[in-house]
Amino acid sequence: MSTAEPAEASGPLRPAIRRLLRLWVWFAETFHPDEFQLTLAWAGVIGFFGALTSIGFRYVTSVVHMLLTGNNVARMAESFAQLPLWQRLVTPAVGGLLAGLVFYFGTRWSSSTTTTDYMEAVVVHDGRISVRRSLIKCLSAMFTVASGGSIGREGPLVQLSSLVASIVGRWRNWPAIRLRLLVACGAAAGIASAYNAPIAGSLFVAEIILGSLAMEIFGPLVFASVIATLTVRAFLGAAPLYEIPSFRLNSSWEIIPYVALGFFVGFVAPWFLRLLRGSEKVFALISAPIFIKMFIGGAIVGALAVFYPEICGNGYSAVNSILRGDWLWGSLLLILVFKMLATGATFGSGAVGGVFTPTLFVGASVGFLFGNIEQHLVPGLPMNPSAFALVGMGAFLAATTHAPVMAIMMIFELTLDYEIILPLMLACVIAYYTSLRIEPRSIYSDSLKRKGRGEYRERIADLQVRDLIRTDPVTVRPAAGFAEIGQKFLSNRFNYLYVTNDAGRFLGAISLHDIKNYLNDPVLADLVIAEDLLRAPFPSAKGSVPLSEALEIFGHHDGERLPVVSDSDAEYLIGSLSKTDLILALAELSRRPDAIAKNGEPAKA
């Protein structure tokens, strides 16, 4: 049962408050602010601070790398190439040991049961991410990345950005459905800041994690990604991530080799996924603490780096070399094999990080090698193996993530070249369908399945209005004076103020616009009480009604919030329902068309 707050103003409305109230009424009538706009604004805040954490992680990682190797070279492959052989062997092993020790003792030190995984927080939980355990994971990842582990830094970047989003959402006391979206915005900002690709960052979260492109979800993701990208560019420059070769499609017949590349990549990609899963199973057989496993994984990377230092790090430098056409096919084939083994060893040992960038390296290598084969088979066609490498990156990404739209947009953002889009689209789609026939699971499928995506959708399908309400809405008594009404409108920024009696029964609401005329007549305003301004009857929903019925009520109500009353005939006010929260919940349901039956009741499983 809701109880009214004590009066905040008992005398006449002060002139300063009256002026502020006039300004707020003008603003509300002119711009019609709602909670979706507020969500966009907070998504921008998350994008900004998420980008700052990305920049900070890069800087700290470079410092740790310099301490481990004595080199201040930014590129991992070039740095390892300057090291003596013994240091190439030892550095990844030491980094793996340090990363494992941090993870081992850190998880024992932190007893929190809150998840650290942003996917889990978005997919199945309420958006809450453990601060202490997340920092432990990122610290562990920093040692792995700084010591040359074959894994991407995008993992900790996304983790940190999502953590910032979770902290902000909890500070603002947002409901779970909105907090989950905010954490998803943090993940999108992390991807965007890692690759300078805001569209791909948005689509990564929408297509892979959320599985929805509804504008209520996609809009905030885009906003966060764009702000994050602009912030990173302001600090680190706007140069493209990769050195992209020029591309031109001289004839429509040239598209045929790229179609063949799509089929080839679609066949190869599932084996890369099985290599990663197999490496996890191999390390699982080792009955030793995590720091021993990560030490072994690092030692394997170091042993391979003795022969080819290019396999160290996420493969960024090697991809640039491939795109420039610096490699002979024989050398690249060996590096590809070594890189896949190094990635499997790092990933399988339990190292924290991302496999996104190593996946791009494998795709570029496969595409380049395929382009060389095409050149020998059809010597008359003017084909550039570097262009095949570029298309191969996108096709391999589409085949492993099962997100072809995201893969197409990422490569297009990296190139900003419309000519590449035609072969890229065909290759990505063909690779996706080919890979899907061989291996129905993507690189994230097992993770999302373990995190209970299906279970969460089932819970959403059974929601009622009472499951989404915010309790203790702001209310006034029927005898409340105009000063108290005005003060509460200013303090809470709502367009409607609910009126309840002493028992908490809902009587109706006062509209912000209804007080406008009294602001210009202080004498008359001092005589007005809440009962004189009351709108009754006023649209409301009972707590037990399904979400679809609440949406229909909103169709006849111009407010952003709907009062929710008890199921009894007395209709006590128990909370308020936000239209934005309702739309976000229904957007979740749109991924399961059978979740709601035609009569609005939850469908049977």
Coordinates of C-alpha atoms in Angstrom, one line a residue:
M1 CA 0.0 0.0 0.0
S2 CA 1.4 3.4 -0.9
T3 CA 1.6 6.2 1.6
A4 CA 1.8 9.8 0.9
E5 CA 5.0 11.7 1.6
P6 CA 4.9 14.5 4.2
A7 CA 4.1 17.9 2.8
E8 CA 7.2 19.7 1.6
A9 CA 5.6 23.1 1.4
S10 CA 2.7 24.3 3.6
G11 CA 2.6 28.0 2.8
P12 CA 2.2 30.0 -0.4
L13 CA 4.3 29.0 -3.4
R14 CA 7.6 31.0 -3.3
P15 CA 8.3 33.2 -6.4
A16 CA 11.5 31.3 -7.2
I17 CA 9.7 27.9 -7.2
R18 CA 6.9 29.5 -9.3
R19 CA 9.4 30.6 -11.9
L20 CA 11.0 27.1 -12.0
L21 CA 7.6 25.5 -12.3
R22 CA 6.7 27.8 -15.2
L23 CA 9.9 26.8 -16.9
W24 CA 9.3 23.1 -16.4
V25 CA 5.7 23.4 -17.7
W26 CA 7.0 25.2 -20.8
F27 CA 9.7 22.6 -21.3
A28 CA 7.3 19.7 -20.9
E29 CA 4.8 21.2 -23.4
T30 CA 7.5 22.1 -25.9
F31 CA 9.7 19.0 -25.9
H32 CA 7.4 16.3 -24.4
P33 CA 10.3 14.5 -22.5
D34 CA 9.8 10.8 -21.8
E35 CA 11.8 8.1 -20.2
F36 CA 13.0 6.7 -23.5
Q37 CA 14.8 10.1 -24.1
L38 CA 16.2 9.8 -20.7
T39 CA 17.4 6.3 -21.5
L40 CA 19.2 7.6 -24.6
A41 CA 20.9 10.3 -22.5
W42 CA 22.2 7.8 -20.0
A43 CA 23.3 5.5 -22.9
G44 CA 25.5 8.5 -24.0
V45 CA 26.9 8.8 -20.5
I46 CA 27.7 5.1 -20.5
G47 CA 29.4 5.4 -24.0
F48 CA 31.6 8.2 -22.8
F49 CA 32.8 6.5 -19.5
G50 CA 33.0 3.1 -21.2
A51 CA 35.4 4.6 -23.8
L52 CA 37.5 6.2 -21.0
T53 CA 37.9 2.7 -19.3
S54 CA 39.0 1.4 -22.7
I55 CA 41.6 4.1 -23.1
G56 CA 42.8 3.5 -19.5
F57 CA 43.1 -0.3 -20.0
R58 CA 45.2 0.2 -23.1
Y59 CA 47.5 2.5 -21.3
V60 CA 48.0 0.3 -18.3
T61 CA 48.5 -2.8 -20.5
S62 CA 51.2 -1.0 -22.4
V63 CA 53.0 -0.1 -19.2
V64 CA 52.8 -3.7 -17.9
H65 CA 54.1 -5.0 -21.3
M66 CA 57.1 -2.7 -21.0
L67 CA 57.8 -3.9 -17.5
L68 CA 57.7 -7.6 -18.7
T69 CA 59.7 -7.2 -21.8
G70 CA 61.7 -3.9 -21.5
N71 CA 60.2 -2.8 -24.8
N72 CA 57.9 0.2 -25.3
V73 CA 56.9 -0.9 -28.8
A74 CA 53.1 -0.6 -29.2
R75 CA 52.6 -3.5 -31.5
M76 CA 52.9 -6.9 -29.8
A77 CA 54.4 -8.8 -32.7
E78 CA 57.1 -6.2 -33.4
S79 CA 57.9 -6.1 -29.7
F80 CA 58.4 -9.8 -29.5
A81 CA 60.4 -9.9 -32.7
Q82 CA 63.0 -7.7 -30.9
L83 CA 63.3 -10.0 -27.9
P84 CA 65.9 -12.8 -27.5
L85 CA 64.6 -16.3 -28.0
W86 CA 64.7 -17.2 -24.3
Q87 CA 62.6 -14.1 -23.5
R88 CA 60.0 -15.0 -26.2
L89 CA 59.6 -18.3 -24.5
V90 CA 59.5 -17.1 -20.9
T91 CA 57.4 -13.9 -21.2
P92 CA 54.0 -15.5 -22.2
A93 CA 54.5 -18.2 -19.6
V94 CA 55.2 -15.7 -16.8
G95 CA 52.2 -13.6 -17.9
G96 CA 50.0 -16.7 -17.9
L97 CA 51.2 -17.6 -14.4
L98 CA 50.6 -14.0 -13.1
A99 CA 47.1 -13.9 -14.7
G100 CA 46.3 -17.3 -13.2
L101 CA 47.4 -16.3 -9.7
V102 CA 45.3 -13.1 -9.9
F103 CA 42.3 -15.2 -11.0
Y104 CA 42.9 -18.0 -8.5
F105 CA 43.4 -15.8 -5.4
G106 CA 41.1 -13.1 -6.5
T107 CA 38.1 -15.4 -6.8
R108 CA 38.8 -16.8 -3.4
W109 CA 39.0 -13.4 -1.9
S110 CA 35.7 -12.3 -3.4
S111 CA 32.8 -14.3 -2.2
S112 CA 30.2 -12.4 -4.2
T113 CA 27.6 -14.5 -6.0
T114 CA 26.8 -11.7 -8.4
T115 CA 27.8 -12.5 -12.0
T116 CA 30.8 -10.9 -13.7
D117 CA 29.8 -11.9 -17.2
Y118 CA 28.1 -9.1 -19.1
M119 CA 26.3 -11.6 -21.3
E120 CA 24.9 -13.4 -18.3
A121 CA 23.9 -10.1 -16.7
V122 CA 22.0 -9.1 -19.9
V123 CA 20.6 -12.5 -20.9
V124 CA 19.5 -14.1 -17.7
H125 CA 20.1 -11.9 -14.7
D126 CA 19.0 -8.4 -13.6
G127 CA 21.9 -6.5 -15.0
R128 CA 23.9 -6.5 -11.8
I129 CA 27.6 -7.1 -12.3
S130 CA 30.0 -7.8 -9.4
V131 CA 32.5 -4.9 -9.2
R132 CA 35.3 -6.7 -7.3
R133 CA 35.2 -9.9 -9.3
S134 CA 35.0 -8.0 -12.6
L135 CA 38.1 -6.0 -11.7
I136 CA 39.9 -9.3 -10.8
K137 CA 39.0 -10.7 -14.3
C138 CA 40.2 -7.6 -16.0
L139 CA 43.4 -7.6 -14.0
S140 CA 44.0 -11.2 -15.0
A141 CA 43.2 -10.4 -18.7
M142 CA 45.7 -7.5 -18.5
F143 CA 48.6 -9.8 -17.7
T144 CA 47.6 -12.2 -20.4
V145 CA 47.3 -9.5 -23.1
A146 CA 50.5 -7.7 -21.9
S147 CA 52.6 -10.8 -22.0
G148 CA 51.6 -11.7 -25.6
G149 CA 48.8 -14.2 -25.0
S150 CA 47.0 -15.1 -28.2
I151 CA 43.7 -13.4 -27.2
G152 CA 42.0 -10.1 -27.8
R153 CA 41.8 -7.2 -25.5
E154 CA 38.1 -6.6 -26.5
G155 CA 37.0 -9.0 -23.8
P156 CA 38.2 -6.8 -20.8
L157 CA 37.2 -3.6 -22.7
V158 CA 33.7 -4.8 -22.9
Q159 CA 33.7 -6.1 -19.4
L160 CA 34.9 -2.7 -18.0
S161 CA 32.4 -0.8 -20.0
S162 CA 29.5 -3.1 -19.0
L163 CA 30.6 -2.8 -15.4
V164 CA 30.4 1.0 -15.6
A165 CA 26.9 0.7 -17.0
S166 CA 25.8 -1.6 -14.2
I167 CA 27.2 0.7 -11.5
V168 CA 25.4 3.7 -13.0
G169 CA 22.1 1.8 -13.4
R170 CA 22.3 0.6 -9.8
W171 CA 23.1 4.1 -8.6
R172 CA 20.0 5.4 -10.4
N173 CA 18.0 2.5 -9.0
W174 CA 16.7 1.5 -12.4
P175 CA 14.4 -1.6 -12.6
A176 CA 15.9 -4.9 -14.0
I177 CA 14.5 -4.6 -17.5
R178 CA 16.1 -1.1 -17.9
L179 CA 19.3 -2.1 -16.2
R180 CA 19.8 -5.0 -18.5
L181 CA 19.5 -2.6 -21.5
L182 CA 22.0 -0.2 -19.9
V183 CA 24.5 -3.0 -19.5
A184 CA 24.0 -4.0 -23.1
C185 CA 24.8 -0.4 -24.0
G186 CA 28.0 -0.7 -22.1
A187 CA 28.9 -3.8 -24.0
A188 CA 28.2 -2.1 -27.3
A189 CA 30.3 0.9 -26.3
G190 CA 33.2 -1.5 -25.4
I191 CA 33.1 -3.2 -28.8
A192 CA 32.8 0.2 -30.6
S193 CA 35.7 1.6 -28.7
A194 CA 37.9 -1.4 -29.4
Y195 CA 37.4 -1.4 -33.1
N196 CA 36.4 2.2 -33.9
A197 CA 33.2 0.7 -35.4
P198 CA 30.0 2.0 -33.8
I199 CA 27.5 0.2 -36.1
A200 CA 29.2 -3.1 -35.6
G201 CA 29.3 -2.5 -31.9
S202 CA 25.5 -1.9 -31.8
L203 CA 24.8 -4.9 -34.0
F204 CA 27.1 -7.2 -32.1
V205 CA 25.0 -6.8 -28.9
A206 CA 21.6 -6.6 -30.7
E207 CA 22.2 -9.6 -33.0
I208 CA 24.2 -11.9 -30.8
I209 CA 23.3 -11.2 -27.2
L210 CA 19.8 -9.6 -27.3
G211 CA 18.6 -11.1 -30.5
S212 CA 16.4 -8.1 -31.3
L213 CA 16.6 -5.0 -33.5
A214 CA 13.6 -3.3 -32.0
M215 CA 14.3 0.5 -32.0
E216 CA 13.5 0.6 -28.3
I217 CA 16.6 -1.6 -27.8
F218 CA 18.7 -0.7 -30.8
G219 CA 18.4 3.1 -30.4
P220 CA 20.3 3.3 -27.1
L221 CA 22.9 0.8 -28.3
V222 CA 23.6 3.0 -31.3
F223 CA 23.8 6.1 -29.1
A224 CA 26.2 4.5 -26.6
S225 CA 28.4 3.2 -29.5
V226 CA 28.6 6.5 -31.3
I227 CA 29.6 8.4 -28.2
A228 CA 32.2 5.8 -27.3
T229 CA 33.7 6.0 -30.8
L230 CA 33.8 9.8 -30.8
T231 CA 35.5 9.7 -27.3
V232 CA 38.2 7.2 -28.4
R233 CA 38.8 9.2 -31.6
A234 CA 39.2 12.4 -29.6
F235 CA 42.0 10.8 -27.4
L236 CA 43.6 8.3 -29.8
G237 CA 42.8 9.7 -33.3
A238 CA 40.4 8.7 -36.0
A239 CA 42.8 6.6 -38.1
P240 CA 41.3 3.3 -39.3
L241 CA 42.1 0.2 -37.3
Y242 CA 43.6 -1.7 -40.3
E243 CA 45.5 -0.5 -43.3
I244 CA 42.9 -1.3 -45.9
P245 CA 43.9 -2.0 -49.5
S246 CA 42.2 -0.3 -52.4
F247 CA 39.6 -2.5 -54.1
R248 CA 37.7 -2.3 -57.4
L249 CA 35.3 -4.7 -59.0
N250 CA 36.2 -4.5 -62.7
S251 CA 33.7 -7.0 -63.9
S252 CA 30.6 -8.7 -62.6
W253 CA 32.3 -12.1 -63.3
E254 CA 34.9 -11.3 -60.6
I255 CA 32.2 -11.9 -58.0
I256 CA 32.3 -15.7 -58.7
P257 CA 35.6 -16.3 -56.8
Y258 CA 34.3 -14.5 -53.8
V259 CA 31.2 -16.7 -53.8
A260 CA 33.6 -19.7 -53.8
L261 CA 35.5 -18.0 -50.9
G262 CA 32.2 -17.9 -49.0
F263 CA 31.7 -21.6 -49.3
F264 CA 35.3 -22.3 -48.4
V265 CA 35.2 -20.2 -45.3
G266 CA 31.9 -21.7 -44.3
F267 CA 33.5 -25.1 -44.4
V268 CA 36.7 -24.1 -42.5
A269 CA 35.1 -22.0 -39.7
P270 CA 33.4 -24.9 -37.9
W271 CA 36.7 -26.6 -37.5
F272 CA 38.2 -23.5 -35.9
L273 CA 35.3 -23.5 -33.4
R274 CA 35.8 -27.2 -32.7
L275 CA 39.5 -26.5 -32.1
L276 CA 38.6 -23.9 -29.4
R277 CA 36.1 -26.3 -27.8
G278 CA 38.6 -29.2 -28.0
S279 CA 41.3 -27.1 -26.3
E280 CA 39.0 -26.4 -23.4
K281 CA 38.3 -30.2 -23.0
V282 CA 42.1 -30.9 -23.2
F283 CA 42.9 -28.4 -20.4
A284 CA 39.9 -29.7 -18.4
L285 CA 41.7 -33.0 -18.2
I286 CA 44.6 -31.4 -16.3
S287 CA 43.8 -31.7 -12.6
A288 CA 45.7 -28.6 -11.5
P289 CA 44.9 -25.1 -10.2
I290 CA 43.9 -22.5 -12.8
F291 CA 47.3 -20.7 -12.6
I292 CA 49.1 -23.9 -13.5
K293 CA 46.9 -24.3 -16.6
M294 CA 47.4 -20.7 -17.6
F295 CA 51.1 -21.1 -17.1
I296 CA 51.1 -24.1 -19.5
G297 CA 49.0 -22.2 -22.0
G298 CA 51.4 -19.3 -21.9
A299 CA 54.4 -21.6 -22.2
I300 CA 52.9 -23.1 -25.4
V301 CA 52.4 -19.6 -26.8
G302 CA 56.0 -18.8 -25.9
A303 CA 57.4 -22.0 -27.5
L304 CA 55.5 -21.1 -30.8
A305 CA 56.7 -17.5 -30.6
V306 CA 60.3 -18.7 -30.6
F307 CA 59.8 -19.6 -34.3
Y308 CA 57.2 -17.0 -35.2
P309 CA 56.7 -14.0 -32.9
E310 CA 53.8 -12.8 -35.2
I311 CA 51.5 -15.2 -33.3
C312 CA 51.8 -13.2 -30.1
G313 CA 49.0 -10.8 -29.2
N314 CA 45.6 -10.6 -30.9
G315 CA 47.1 -10.7 -34.5
Y316 CA 46.5 -7.0 -35.3
S317 CA 50.0 -6.5 -36.8
A318 CA 49.9 -9.7 -38.8
V319 CA 46.5 -8.8 -40.3
N320 CA 47.9 -5.4 -41.4
S321 CA 50.8 -7.3 -43.1
I322 CA 48.4 -9.7 -44.8
L323 CA 46.3 -6.8 -46.1
R324 CA 49.4 -5.2 -47.5
G325 CA 50.3 -8.4 -49.2
D326 CA 53.7 -8.8 -47.4
W327 CA 53.5 -12.6 -47.0
L328 CA 54.3 -15.5 -49.2
W329 CA 51.7 -18.2 -49.0
G330 CA 54.0 -20.8 -47.5
S331 CA 55.1 -18.7 -44.6
L332 CA 51.5 -17.5 -44.0
L333 CA 50.2 -21.0 -43.9
L334 CA 52.7 -21.9 -41.1
I335 CA 51.9 -18.8 -39.2
L336 CA 48.1 -19.6 -39.5
V337 CA 48.6 -23.0 -38.1
F338 CA 50.8 -21.7 -35.2
K339 CA 48.4 -18.9 -34.5
M340 CA 45.4 -21.3 -34.3
L341 CA 47.4 -23.5 -31.9
A342 CA 48.4 -20.5 -29.8
T343 CA 44.8 -19.2 -29.7
G344 CA 43.6 -22.6 -28.7
A345 CA 46.2 -22.9 -25.9
T346 CA 45.4 -19.4 -24.5
F347 CA 41.6 -19.8 -24.8
G348 CA 41.6 -23.4 -23.5
S349 CA 43.7 -22.7 -20.5
G350 CA 41.1 -20.4 -19.1
A351 CA 42.6 -17.0 -19.9
V352 CA 40.3 -14.1 -19.8
G353 CA 40.0 -12.2 -23.0
G354 CA 38.3 -12.1 -26.4
V355 CA 38.6 -14.3 -29.5
F356 CA 37.1 -11.7 -31.8
T357 CA 40.4 -10.2 -33.1
P358 CA 42.1 -13.6 -33.4
T359 CA 39.1 -14.7 -35.4
L360 CA 39.7 -11.7 -37.8
F361 CA 43.3 -12.9 -38.2
V362 CA 42.3 -16.4 -39.1
G363 CA 39.7 -15.1 -41.6
A364 CA 42.2 -12.7 -43.2
S365 CA 44.8 -15.6 -43.5
V366 CA 42.3 -18.0 -45.0
G367 CA 41.1 -15.4 -47.5
F368 CA 44.6 -14.4 -48.5
L369 CA 45.6 -18.1 -49.1
F370 CA 42.4 -18.7 -51.1
G371 CA 43.2 -15.6 -53.2
N372 CA 46.6 -17.0 -54.0
I373 CA 45.1 -20.3 -55.1
E374 CA 42.6 -18.4 -57.3
Q375 CA 45.5 -16.5 -58.9
H376 CA 47.2 -19.7 -59.9
L377 CA 44.1 -21.4 -61.1
V378 CA 42.8 -18.4 -63.1
P379 CA 45.9 -16.3 -64.0
G380 CA 44.0 -14.1 -66.4
L381 CA 41.7 -12.5 -63.8
P382 CA 43.1 -9.3 -62.1
M383 CA 42.5 -10.5 -58.5
N384 CA 44.2 -9.1 -55.5
P385 CA 44.8 -11.6 -52.6
S386 CA 44.6 -8.7 -50.1
A387 CA 41.0 -8.1 -51.2
F388 CA 40.3 -11.8 -50.6
A389 CA 41.8 -11.4 -47.1
L390 CA 39.5 -8.5 -46.4
V391 CA 36.4 -10.4 -47.5
G392 CA 37.7 -13.5 -45.7
M393 CA 37.8 -11.5 -42.4
G394 CA 34.1 -10.7 -42.8
A395 CA 33.1 -14.1 -44.0
F396 CA 34.9 -15.9 -41.2
L397 CA 33.4 -13.6 -38.6
A398 CA 29.9 -14.3 -40.0
A399 CA 30.5 -18.0 -40.0
T400 CA 31.8 -18.2 -36.4
T401 CA 29.5 -15.7 -34.7
H402 CA 26.4 -16.6 -36.9
A403 CA 25.8 -12.8 -37.1
P404 CA 26.3 -12.0 -40.8
V405 CA 24.8 -8.5 -40.6
M406 CA 27.2 -7.5 -37.9
A407 CA 30.1 -9.0 -39.9
I408 CA 29.2 -7.1 -43.1
M409 CA 28.9 -3.8 -41.3
M410 CA 32.1 -4.2 -39.3
I411 CA 34.2 -4.7 -42.5
F412 CA 32.3 -1.9 -44.3
E413 CA 33.1 0.4 -41.3
L414 CA 36.8 -0.6 -41.5
T415 CA 37.0 0.1 -45.2
L416 CA 34.3 2.8 -45.9
D417 CA 34.5 1.4 -49.4
Y418 CA 31.2 0.7 -51.2
E419 CA 33.0 -1.4 -53.9
I420 CA 33.8 -4.1 -51.3
I421 CA 30.2 -4.4 -50.1
L422 CA 29.0 -6.6 -53.0
P423 CA 31.4 -9.5 -52.7
L424 CA 31.5 -9.0 -48.9
M425 CA 27.7 -9.4 -48.6
L426 CA 27.6 -12.5 -50.7
A427 CA 30.6 -14.1 -49.0
C428 CA 29.3 -13.4 -45.5
V429 CA 25.8 -14.8 -46.2
I430 CA 27.1 -17.9 -48.0
A431 CA 29.7 -18.6 -45.3
Y432 CA 27.0 -18.2 -42.6
Y433 CA 24.6 -20.7 -44.2
T434 CA 27.4 -23.1 -45.0
S435 CA 28.8 -23.0 -41.5
L436 CA 25.3 -23.4 -40.0
R437 CA 24.8 -26.6 -41.9
I438 CA 28.0 -28.1 -40.5
E439 CA 28.0 -26.6 -37.0
P440 CA 24.7 -25.2 -35.7
R441 CA 26.4 -23.6 -32.7
S442 CA 28.2 -20.3 -32.9
I443 CA 31.3 -19.2 -31.0
Y444 CA 28.9 -17.8 -28.4
S445 CA 26.1 -20.4 -28.5
D446 CA 27.4 -22.5 -25.6
S447 CA 28.0 -19.5 -23.5
L448 CA 24.6 -18.1 -24.1
K449 CA 23.0 -21.5 -23.5
R450 CA 24.8 -21.9 -20.2
K451 CA 23.6 -18.4 -19.2
G452 CA 20.0 -19.4 -19.8
R453 CA 18.8 -17.3 -22.7
G454 CA 15.8 -19.6 -23.2
E455 CA 15.0 -19.6 -19.4
Y456 CA 14.9 -15.8 -19.3
R457 CA 12.5 -15.6 -22.3
E458 CA 10.2 -18.1 -20.5
R459 CA 10.2 -15.9 -17.4
I460 CA 9.5 -12.8 -19.5
A461 CA 6.5 -14.6 -21.2
D462 CA 4.9 -15.1 -17.8
L463 CA 5.3 -11.6 -16.5
Q464 CA 2.4 -9.6 -15.2
V465 CA 2.1 -5.8 -14.6
R466 CA 3.1 -6.2 -11.0
D467 CA 6.4 -7.7 -12.0
L468 CA 7.5 -4.5 -13.7
I469 CA 6.1 -1.8 -11.4
R470 CA 8.1 0.7 -9.4
T471 CA 6.8 0.8 -5.8
D472 CA 6.2 3.9 -3.7
P473 CA 5.1 6.3 -6.4
V474 CA 4.9 10.0 -5.5
T475 CA 1.4 10.9 -4.1
V476 CA -0.5 13.7 -2.4
R477 CA -3.6 13.8 -0.3
P478 CA -6.8 15.4 -1.6
A479 CA -6.3 18.3 0.8
A480 CA -2.7 19.1 -0.3
G481 CA -2.1 22.7 -1.1
F482 CA -0.9 24.1 -4.4
A483 CA 2.6 24.8 -3.0
E484 CA 3.1 21.1 -2.1
I485 CA 1.8 20.0 -5.5
G486 CA 4.1 22.4 -7.3
Q487 CA 7.1 21.3 -5.2
K488 CA 6.5 17.6 -5.9
F489 CA 6.1 18.3 -9.7
L490 CA 9.5 20.0 -9.7
S491 CA 11.2 17.4 -7.5
N492 CA 10.1 14.4 -9.5
R493 CA 9.7 15.7 -13.1
F494 CA 6.5 13.7 -13.8
N495 CA 3.6 14.8 -15.9
Y496 CA 1.1 13.3 -13.5
L497 CA 0.9 13.3 -9.7
Y498 CA -1.2 10.6 -8.1
V499 CA -3.8 11.4 -5.4
T500 CA -4.6 8.9 -2.7
N501 CA -6.7 9.0 0.5
D502 CA -5.4 8.3 4.0
A503 CA -5.9 4.6 3.5
G504 CA -3.8 4.6 0.2
R505 CA -6.8 4.1 -2.1
F506 CA -6.2 5.6 -5.6
L507 CA -8.5 8.5 -6.3
G508 CA -7.1 9.9 -9.6
A509 CA -4.3 12.2 -10.8
I510 CA -3.3 15.8 -11.3
S511 CA -1.8 16.8 -14.7
L512 CA 1.2 19.1 -14.9
H513 CA -0.6 21.1 -17.6
D514 CA -3.7 21.6 -15.4
I515 CA -1.7 23.8 -12.9
K516 CA -0.4 26.1 -15.7
N517 CA -3.2 28.7 -15.4
Y518 CA -2.7 29.0 -11.6
L519 CA 1.0 29.9 -11.9
N520 CA 0.0 33.4 -13.2
D521 CA -2.5 34.0 -10.4
P522 CA -0.8 33.5 -7.0
V523 CA -3.9 34.5 -5.0
L524 CA -6.1 31.9 -6.7
A525 CA -3.3 29.3 -6.5
D526 CA -3.2 29.7 -2.7
L527 CA -6.8 28.7 -2.5
V528 CA -6.5 25.6 -4.7
I529 CA -6.1 22.1 -3.2
A530 CA -5.4 18.7 -4.9
E531 CA -9.1 17.7 -4.9
D532 CA -9.9 20.8 -7.1
L533 CA -7.4 19.7 -9.8
L534 CA -8.2 16.0 -9.6
R535 CA -8.8 14.0 -12.8
A536 CA -11.1 11.1 -12.1
P537 CA -11.6 8.5 -13.3
F538 CA -8.0 8.1 -14.4
P539 CA -6.6 5.2 -16.5
S540 CA -5.0 2.5 -14.3
A541 CA -4.1 -1.2 -14.4
K542 CA -4.5 -4.0 -11.9
G543 CA -1.3 -5.8 -10.9
S544 CA -2.5 -9.1 -12.2
V545 CA -3.2 -8.1 -15.8
P546 CA -0.8 -9.3 -18.6
L547 CA 1.6 -7.0 -20.3
S548 CA -0.4 -6.9 -23.5
E549 CA -3.5 -5.5 -21.7
A550 CA -1.3 -2.8 -20.1
L551 CA -0.1 -1.8 -23.5
E552 CA -3.7 -1.4 -24.7
I553 CA -4.4 0.9 -21.7
F554 CA -1.4 3.0 -22.6
G555 CA -2.9 3.4 -26.0
H556 CA -5.6 5.6 -24.4
H557 CA -3.3 7.4 -22.1
D558 CA -0.8 10.1 -23.0
G559 CA 1.4 9.7 -19.9
E560 CA 4.7 8.0 -19.6
R561 CA 3.6 6.1 -16.5
L562 CA 0.5 4.2 -15.6
P563 CA -0.8 3.9 -12.0
V564 CA -1.0 0.2 -10.9
V565 CA -3.6 -0.7 -8.3
S566 CA -4.4 -3.8 -6.2
D567 CA -6.7 -6.5 -7.5
S568 CA -9.3 -5.8 -4.8
D569 CA -12.3 -3.5 -5.3
A570 CA -10.7 -0.9 -3.1
E571 CA -8.0 -0.4 -5.7
Y572 CA -5.1 0.6 -3.4
L573 CA -2.2 2.2 -5.3
I574 CA 0.7 -0.3 -5.3
G575 CA 3.0 1.3 -7.8
S576 CA 3.5 2.7 -11.3
L577 CA 4.4 1.1 -14.6
S578 CA 6.7 2.9 -17.0
K579 CA 5.8 2.7 -20.7
T580 CA 9.5 2.3 -21.6
D581 CA 9.9 -0.7 -19.3
L582 CA 6.8 -2.2 -20.8
I583 CA 8.0 -1.8 -24.3
L584 CA 11.4 -3.2 -23.5
A585 CA 9.7 -6.3 -22.0
L586 CA 7.5 -6.7 -25.0
A587 CA 10.5 -6.3 -27.3
E588 CA 12.0 -9.3 -25.5
L589 CA 8.8 -11.2 -26.2
S590 CA 9.0 -10.3 -29.9
R591 CA 11.8 -12.8 -30.2
R592 CA 9.3 -15.5 -29.2
P593 CA 6.2 -15.0 -31.3
D594 CA 4.5 -17.8 -29.5
A595 CA 5.1 -16.4 -26.0
I596 CA 1.8 -14.6 -25.8
A597 CA -1.4 -16.2 -27.1
K598 CA -4.0 -14.2 -29.0
N599 CA -6.1 -13.5 -26.0
G600 CA -3.1 -11.9 -24.2
E601 CA -2.5 -14.7 -21.8
P602 CA 0.9 -16.4 -21.6
A603 CA 1.1 -19.3 -24.0
K604 CA 1.6 -22.8 -22.6
A605 CA 5.1 -24.2 -23.0

